[in-house]
């Protein structure tokens, strides 16, 4: 299951209590304080873990409590500091304070981490010539975690336009493809290897339809996963007719804009798919002549071109890969 939002409660460990102990001096007339300090309570750290792909684990566990510090002992023995508790999240997790909605941290890079609540300091022991004190309480917080995947390229298009077929051709991802709409139910990440040194993360999301922003279809909920991409590959099914394809192109952009204007301001590589089918050829010239005059406002048609491909046979895909690798 792909889960991209979660609410959790975190509580750092309390500090250990200071110790109230004394020993008598040699004459037994004076009491010498010997109580040691308590140890620090454990912090809670949220850290990116490459092996984690979703926030699913938080469906099952929502409360996290770090261990308390150890109490001080006699003979000035300090209590042990508690170790931190690590919570693993996928790269791209945004951490907000649940009450204020303020972003506390955006964990993007592998191994990024943040101490989200600090453990309490240990109490003072009587060795400081004052009565021993209790340890401080550890901080606590309600958090809202939201995952926005980190990808360089986002593939968008109507259901059935061939997005999953394309990602499985150009990357290591192998999602299900089928001849009915809404085959893809969750975002898929794949890596496209341009060469030995350059690897590009590509994201395929469930198909979008008109009215998606009002909750039609599945796609709208997943649009946040392409907010961070640099470039969109906008796939249009050419087999359905040039006019129809153009209508879909416009309405998909409208849905992107409804979600967040930054999406339509990203450069778009417009790709005409299913060019292996005979009827697609005429449709293609119809589509390109329409789009030539009337590109969606604010969008930038990358390189001023529409790239004809067949994700199924691979025709035109090398050129598309070359363009993607060049601009990212
Ligand atoms: N002839 C032809 N068929 C294609 C091509 N690309 C995809 N298809 C077919 O179109 C259908 C839909 O392909 P998918 O890759 O599942 O489409 P999608 O855009 O991921 O669909 P959703 O996940 O439902 O949004 C499948 O039957 C594919 O085999 C192509 O270039 N040529
Ligand atoms: Mg799909």
Short mmCIF file of C-alpha atoms and ligand atoms in Angstrom, two decimals:
data_model
loop_
_atom_site.label_atom_id
_atom_site.label_comp_id
_atom_site.label_asym_id
_atom_site.label_seq_id
_atom_site.Cartn_x
_atom_site.Cartn_y
_atom_site.Cartn_z
CA UNK A 1 0.00 0.00 0.00
CA UNK A 2 1.28 3.47 -0.84
CA UNK A 3 0.66 5.84 2.08
CA UNK A 4 1.88 9.40 1.78
CA UNK A 5 0.46 11.13 4.86
CA UNK A 6 0.63 10.32 8.54
CA UNK A 7 0.05 11.84 11.95
CA UNK A 8 2.35 10.81 14.73
CA UNK A 9 3.09 11.73 18.34
CA UNK A 10 6.68 11.90 19.53
CA UNK A 11 7.89 12.20 23.08
CA UNK A 12 11.55 12.45 24.02
CA UNK A 13 12.84 10.74 27.15
CA UNK A 14 12.72 12.44 30.54
CA UNK A 15 15.98 13.20 32.28
CA UNK A 16 16.97 10.80 35.04
CA UNK A 17 16.54 11.96 38.65
CA UNK A 18 19.51 13.26 40.59
CA UNK A 19 20.52 11.14 43.58
CA UNK A 20 20.18 12.34 47.16
CA UNK A 21 22.88 10.48 49.07
CA UNK A 22 25.45 11.30 51.72
CA UNK A 23 28.31 9.71 53.51
CA UNK A 24 29.66 10.57 56.90
CA UNK A 25 33.05 12.13 57.32
CA UNK A 26 35.64 10.33 59.40
CA UNK A 27 34.47 11.94 62.63
CA UNK A 28 30.84 11.13 61.73
CA UNK A 29 29.99 14.67 62.56
CA UNK A 30 29.57 16.01 59.07
CA UNK A 31 27.55 14.61 56.22
CA UNK A 32 29.23 14.79 52.83
CA UNK A 33 26.82 14.80 49.89
CA UNK A 34 27.65 12.20 47.23
CA UNK A 35 24.54 11.90 45.04
CA UNK A 36 25.32 11.90 41.31
CA UNK A 37 23.43 13.63 38.49
CA UNK A 38 20.75 11.91 36.43
CA UNK A 39 21.43 11.06 32.77
CA UNK A 40 19.88 12.81 29.74
CA UNK A 41 16.67 11.50 28.25
CA UNK A 42 16.85 10.18 24.67
CA UNK A 43 16.13 12.45 21.70
CA UNK A 44 13.89 11.44 18.86
CA UNK A 45 15.54 11.73 15.47
CA UNK A 46 13.71 11.46 12.15
CA UNK A 47 16.07 10.20 9.48
CA UNK A 48 15.81 9.40 5.77
CA UNK A 49 16.22 5.73 5.04
CA UNK A 50 16.67 4.68 1.41
CA UNK A 51 15.02 1.35 2.05
CA UNK A 52 11.76 3.01 3.06
CA UNK A 53 9.41 3.99 0.24
CA UNK A 54 6.19 5.12 1.91
CA UNK A 55 4.76 6.26 5.24
CA UNK A 56 2.88 2.97 5.56
CA UNK A 57 4.53 1.96 8.85
CA UNK A 58 2.85 4.87 10.61
CA UNK A 59 -0.53 3.28 9.96
CA UNK A 60 0.42 0.70 12.55
CA UNK A 61 2.51 2.72 14.96
CA UNK A 62 1.77 6.35 15.77
CA UNK A 63 3.33 6.88 19.19
CA UNK A 64 7.05 7.10 19.65
CA UNK A 65 8.62 7.51 23.05
CA UNK A 66 12.35 7.65 23.68
CA UNK A 67 13.92 6.11 26.78
CA UNK A 68 14.48 8.13 29.97
CA UNK A 69 17.93 8.91 31.32
CA UNK A 70 19.23 6.73 34.13
CA UNK A 71 19.03 8.01 37.72
CA UNK A 72 22.18 9.25 39.44
CA UNK A 73 23.77 7.00 42.05
CA UNK A 74 25.68 7.38 45.28
CA UNK A 75 29.41 8.02 45.18
CA UNK A 76 28.81 10.68 42.54
CA UNK A 77 27.78 8.12 39.96
CA UNK A 78 26.18 9.79 36.97
CA UNK A 79 23.08 8.21 35.48
CA UNK A 80 23.46 6.89 31.95
CA UNK A 81 22.36 9.05 29.00
CA UNK A 82 19.59 7.34 27.04
CA UNK A 83 20.25 6.61 23.37
CA UNK A 84 18.25 8.45 20.73
CA UNK A 85 15.35 6.80 19.04
CA UNK A 86 15.48 6.86 15.25
CA UNK A 87 12.34 7.05 13.12
CA UNK A 88 12.95 6.12 9.47
CA UNK A 89 11.12 7.93 6.68
CA UNK A 90 11.48 8.00 2.88
CA UNK A 91 13.38 10.81 1.12
CA UNK A 92 10.96 13.62 0.37
CA UNK A 93 9.19 13.62 3.74
CA UNK A 94 8.04 17.01 4.95
CA UNK A 95 7.60 17.28 8.71
CA UNK A 96 5.02 19.76 10.00
CA UNK A 97 3.84 20.68 13.45
CA UNK A 98 0.30 19.31 13.53
CA UNK A 99 -1.13 22.26 15.46
CA UNK A 100 0.47 25.16 13.60
CA UNK A 101 1.06 23.44 10.22
CA UNK A 102 4.49 25.06 10.19
CA UNK A 103 7.10 23.13 8.24
CA UNK A 104 9.73 22.02 10.71
CA UNK A 105 11.94 20.26 8.19
CA UNK A 106 11.94 18.93 4.66
CA UNK A 107 14.06 15.80 4.48
CA UNK A 108 15.28 15.53 0.92
CA UNK A 109 18.76 14.05 0.76
CA UNK A 110 19.64 10.44 1.60
CA UNK A 111 20.69 10.29 5.27
CA UNK A 112 19.14 13.73 6.05
CA UNK A 113 18.02 13.85 9.64
CA UNK A 114 16.58 16.14 12.28
CA UNK A 115 16.36 15.98 16.07
CA UNK A 116 12.66 16.60 16.28
CA UNK A 117 12.28 16.52 20.08
CA UNK A 118 15.05 16.77 22.64
CA UNK A 119 15.43 14.62 25.69
CA UNK A 120 15.22 16.26 29.13
CA UNK A 121 18.38 17.10 31.05
CA UNK A 122 19.20 14.91 34.00
CA UNK A 123 18.42 16.18 37.51
CA UNK A 124 21.20 17.45 39.76
CA UNK A 125 22.56 15.15 42.43
CA UNK A 126 23.17 16.22 46.01
CA UNK A 127 26.89 16.33 45.27
CA UNK A 128 26.33 19.96 44.23
CA UNK A 129 25.45 20.69 47.88
CA UNK A 130 21.81 21.28 47.15
CA UNK A 131 18.91 18.91 47.46
CA UNK A 132 18.76 16.55 44.49
CA UNK A 133 16.34 17.50 41.70
CA UNK A 134 14.17 15.56 39.29
CA UNK A 135 15.19 15.35 35.64
CA UNK A 136 13.56 17.68 33.09
CA UNK A 137 10.69 16.32 31.02
CA UNK A 138 11.49 15.40 27.43
CA UNK A 139 9.84 17.54 24.74
CA UNK A 140 6.79 16.19 22.97
CA UNK A 141 5.01 17.10 19.78
CA UNK A 142 2.25 16.07 17.45
CA UNK A 143 3.56 15.88 13.90
CA UNK A 144 2.10 15.66 10.45
CA UNK A 145 4.28 13.84 7.93
CA UNK A 146 3.71 14.33 4.24
CA UNK A 147 5.63 12.58 1.50
CA UNK A 148 6.39 14.34 -1.76
CA UNK A 149 8.52 12.06 -3.84
CA UNK A 150 11.83 13.30 -5.15
CA UNK A 151 12.04 12.84 -8.90
CA UNK A 152 13.61 14.83 -11.72
CA UNK A 153 11.01 13.97 -14.31
CA UNK A 154 7.27 13.49 -13.88
CA UNK A 155 5.23 11.66 -16.51
CA UNK A 156 1.69 13.00 -16.80
CA UNK A 157 -1.15 12.12 -19.12
CA UNK A 158 -4.69 10.85 -19.36
CA UNK A 159 -5.40 7.28 -18.26
CA UNK A 160 -4.39 4.73 -20.87
CA UNK A 161 -2.05 7.15 -22.69
CA UNK A 162 0.92 4.81 -22.12
CA UNK A 163 2.72 6.37 -19.14
CA UNK A 164 3.54 3.10 -17.45
CA UNK A 165 4.59 1.52 -20.75
CA UNK A 166 6.97 4.44 -21.22
CA UNK A 167 8.50 4.32 -17.72
CA UNK A 168 9.05 0.60 -18.05
CA UNK A 169 10.84 1.16 -21.35
CA UNK A 170 13.12 3.95 -20.19
CA UNK A 171 13.81 3.00 -16.57
CA UNK A 172 14.21 0.04 -14.25
CA UNK A 173 10.61 0.35 -13.01
CA UNK A 174 8.25 -2.35 -14.24
CA UNK A 175 4.71 -1.29 -13.35
CA UNK A 176 1.61 -3.05 -14.60
CA UNK A 177 0.29 -1.85 -17.95
CA UNK A 178 -3.12 -2.70 -19.36
CA UNK A 179 -5.60 -1.56 -21.96
CA UNK A 180 -8.03 -0.10 -19.46
CA UNK A 181 -7.87 3.25 -17.64
CA UNK A 182 -6.62 3.59 -14.06
CA UNK A 183 -4.27 0.65 -14.20
CA UNK A 184 -1.74 2.54 -12.11
CA UNK A 185 -3.04 3.19 -8.61
CA UNK A 186 -0.01 4.71 -6.94
CA UNK A 187 3.07 6.70 -7.98
CA UNK A 188 5.94 4.64 -9.37
CA UNK A 189 9.57 5.71 -9.24
CA UNK A 190 12.11 4.47 -11.74
CA UNK A 191 15.73 5.28 -12.47
CA UNK A 192 16.82 6.15 -15.99
CA UNK A 193 20.56 5.61 -16.49
CA UNK A 194 21.80 8.20 -18.95
CA UNK A 195 25.38 6.99 -18.57
CA UNK A 196 27.58 5.55 -15.83
CA UNK A 197 27.48 8.79 -13.89
CA UNK A 198 24.11 10.32 -14.61
CA UNK A 199 21.00 8.70 -13.21
CA UNK A 200 17.63 10.39 -13.39
CA UNK A 201 14.64 9.61 -11.19
CA UNK A 202 11.41 9.39 -13.16
CA UNK A 203 7.94 9.30 -11.63
CA UNK A 204 4.81 7.79 -13.18
CA UNK A 205 1.57 8.82 -11.50
CA UNK A 206 -1.99 7.53 -11.96
CA UNK A 207 -3.76 9.02 -14.97
CA UNK A 208 -5.51 12.38 -14.66
CA UNK A 209 -8.90 13.24 -16.09
CA UNK A 210 -10.95 16.37 -16.42
CA UNK A 211 -12.43 17.30 -13.05
CA UNK A 212 -9.55 15.62 -11.22
CA UNK A 213 -9.22 18.63 -8.95
CA UNK A 214 -12.82 18.01 -7.82
CA UNK A 215 -11.89 14.50 -6.90
CA UNK A 216 -12.71 12.69 -10.17
CA UNK A 217 -10.46 9.76 -10.87
CA UNK A 218 -7.41 9.06 -8.78
CA UNK A 219 -4.76 11.33 -10.10
CA UNK A 220 -5.29 14.53 -8.17
CA UNK A 221 -4.29 13.04 -4.89
CA UNK A 222 -0.94 12.11 -6.36
CA UNK A 223 -0.10 15.39 -8.05
CA UNK A 224 1.94 16.52 -5.08
CA UNK A 225 4.47 13.87 -6.05
CA UNK A 226 5.40 15.74 -9.18
CA UNK A 227 5.60 19.17 -7.52
CA UNK A 228 9.31 18.75 -7.01
CA UNK A 229 10.16 17.51 -10.49
CA UNK A 230 12.05 19.81 -12.81
CA UNK A 231 10.47 18.79 -16.07
CA UNK A 232 7.21 17.10 -17.02
CA UNK A 233 6.84 14.61 -19.81
CA UNK A 234 3.30 15.18 -21.03
CA UNK A 235 2.14 12.08 -22.82
CA UNK A 236 -0.73 12.30 -25.29
CA UNK A 237 -2.37 9.27 -26.91
CA UNK A 238 -2.32 10.02 -30.64
CA UNK A 239 -4.56 7.11 -31.63
CA UNK A 240 -7.72 8.77 -30.35
CA UNK A 241 -7.74 11.61 -32.92
CA UNK A 242 -5.86 14.90 -33.23
CA UNK A 243 -8.72 17.06 -31.96
CA UNK A 244 -9.44 14.72 -29.06
CA UNK A 245 -5.75 14.53 -28.15
CA UNK A 246 -5.54 18.31 -28.18
CA UNK A 247 -8.61 18.59 -25.94
CA UNK A 248 -6.99 16.19 -23.48
CA UNK A 249 -3.75 18.15 -23.63
CA UNK A 250 -5.59 21.36 -22.66
CA UNK A 251 -7.71 19.83 -19.95
CA UNK A 252 -4.78 18.05 -18.37
CA UNK A 253 -2.90 21.33 -18.15
CA UNK A 254 -5.96 22.93 -16.61
CA UNK A 255 -6.00 20.23 -13.95
CA UNK A 256 -2.31 20.78 -13.26
CA UNK A 257 -2.97 24.48 -12.88
CA UNK A 258 -5.92 23.90 -10.57
CA UNK A 259 -3.71 21.83 -8.34
CA UNK A 260 -0.77 24.21 -8.23
CA UNK A 261 0.33 26.79 -10.71
CA UNK A 262 3.97 25.81 -10.38
CA UNK A 263 3.08 22.62 -12.24
CA UNK A 264 2.15 24.39 -15.46
CA UNK A 265 5.17 26.62 -15.22
CA UNK A 266 7.54 23.70 -15.48
CA UNK A 267 8.96 22.95 -18.90
CA UNK A 268 6.94 20.24 -20.62
CA UNK A 269 8.28 17.75 -23.09
CA UNK A 270 5.18 17.04 -25.13
CA UNK A 271 5.21 13.48 -26.36
CA UNK A 272 2.79 11.98 -28.87
CA UNK A 273 2.47 8.28 -28.09
CA UNK A 274 1.16 5.22 -29.96
CA UNK A 275 2.69 6.38 -33.23
CA UNK A 276 3.04 2.75 -34.35
CA UNK A 277 -0.70 2.71 -35.09
CA UNK A 278 -1.60 3.67 -38.64
CA UNK A 279 -4.25 6.27 -37.77
CA UNK A 280 -1.87 8.10 -35.44
CA UNK A 281 0.08 9.60 -38.38
CA UNK A 282 -2.75 11.85 -39.58
CA UNK A 283 -3.77 12.61 -36.03
CA UNK A 284 -0.22 13.70 -35.30
CA UNK A 285 -0.20 16.41 -37.99
CA UNK A 286 -3.63 17.57 -36.86
CA UNK A 287 -2.42 17.73 -33.24
CA UNK A 288 0.85 19.53 -34.00
CA UNK A 289 -0.88 22.13 -36.13
CA UNK A 290 -3.31 22.89 -33.28
CA UNK A 291 -0.68 22.98 -30.59
CA UNK A 292 1.55 25.13 -32.76
CA UNK A 293 -0.92 27.97 -32.44
CA UNK A 294 -2.35 27.39 -29.07
CA UNK A 295 0.08 26.05 -26.49
CA UNK A 296 -1.43 26.16 -23.01
CA UNK A 297 -0.74 29.52 -21.31
CA UNK A 298 2.37 29.61 -19.11
CA UNK A 299 3.57 26.22 -20.29
CA UNK A 300 6.78 26.04 -22.14
CA UNK A 301 6.77 23.54 -24.95
CA UNK A 302 10.24 22.16 -24.53
CA UNK A 303 12.38 22.85 -27.59
CA UNK A 304 9.22 23.97 -29.38
CA UNK A 305 8.69 20.39 -30.51
CA UNK A 306 6.24 17.53 -30.10
CA UNK A 307 8.14 14.22 -29.89
CA UNK A 308 6.47 11.31 -31.70
CA UNK A 309 7.14 7.92 -30.08
CA UNK A 310 5.79 4.47 -29.62
CA UNK A 311 6.34 3.41 -26.03
CA UNK A 312 5.28 -0.06 -27.10
CA UNK A 313 7.75 -0.63 -29.95
CA UNK A 314 10.43 1.79 -28.80
CA UNK A 315 10.31 3.95 -31.92
CA UNK A 316 11.44 7.53 -31.15
CA UNK A 317 12.20 6.66 -27.52
CA UNK A 318 16.00 7.00 -27.86
CA UNK A 319 15.62 10.56 -29.01
CA UNK A 320 13.31 11.29 -26.08
CA UNK A 321 15.82 9.78 -23.64
CA UNK A 322 18.54 11.93 -25.17
CA UNK A 323 16.44 15.08 -24.62
CA UNK A 324 15.58 14.10 -21.05
CA UNK A 325 19.22 13.40 -20.24
CA UNK A 326 20.37 16.64 -21.84
CA UNK A 327 18.06 18.91 -19.89
CA UNK A 328 18.18 17.34 -16.44
N1 LIG B 1 -0.14 0.49 -29.92
C1 LIG B 1 0.39 1.03 -28.83
N2 LIG B 1 -0.14 0.76 -27.61
C2 LIG B 1 0.44 1.32 -26.55
C3 LIG B 1 1.56 2.16 -26.64
N3 LIG B 1 1.89 2.56 -25.38
C4 LIG B 1 1.00 1.97 -24.55
N4 LIG B 1 0.13 1.22 -25.24
C5 LIG B 1 -0.97 0.42 -24.72
O1 LIG B 1 -1.90 1.29 -24.10
C6 LIG B 1 -2.47 0.67 -22.96
C7 LIG B 1 -2.28 1.56 -21.76
O2 LIG B 1 -0.93 1.64 -21.43
P1 LIG B 1 -0.43 2.01 -19.96
O3 LIG B 1 1.04 2.16 -20.05
O4 LIG B 1 -0.99 1.07 -18.97
O5 LIG B 1 -1.12 3.41 -19.81
P2 LIG B 1 -1.11 4.42 -18.57
O6 LIG B 1 -1.05 5.78 -19.12
O7 LIG B 1 -0.06 4.02 -17.61
O8 LIG B 1 -2.56 4.17 -17.96
P3 LIG B 1 -3.08 4.44 -16.45
O9 LIG B 1 -2.12 3.78 -15.51
O10 LIG B 1 -4.41 3.80 -16.44
O11 LIG B 1 -3.16 5.91 -16.29
C8 LIG B 1 -1.80 -0.69 -22.83
O12 LIG B 1 -2.62 -1.66 -23.40
C9 LIG B 1 -0.52 -0.52 -23.62
O13 LIG B 1 -0.06 -1.73 -24.15
C10 LIG B 1 2.10 2.42 -27.93
O14 LIG B 1 3.07 3.15 -28.10
N5 LIG B 1 1.46 1.82 -28.97
MG1 LIG B 2 -0.21 3.44 -15.70
#
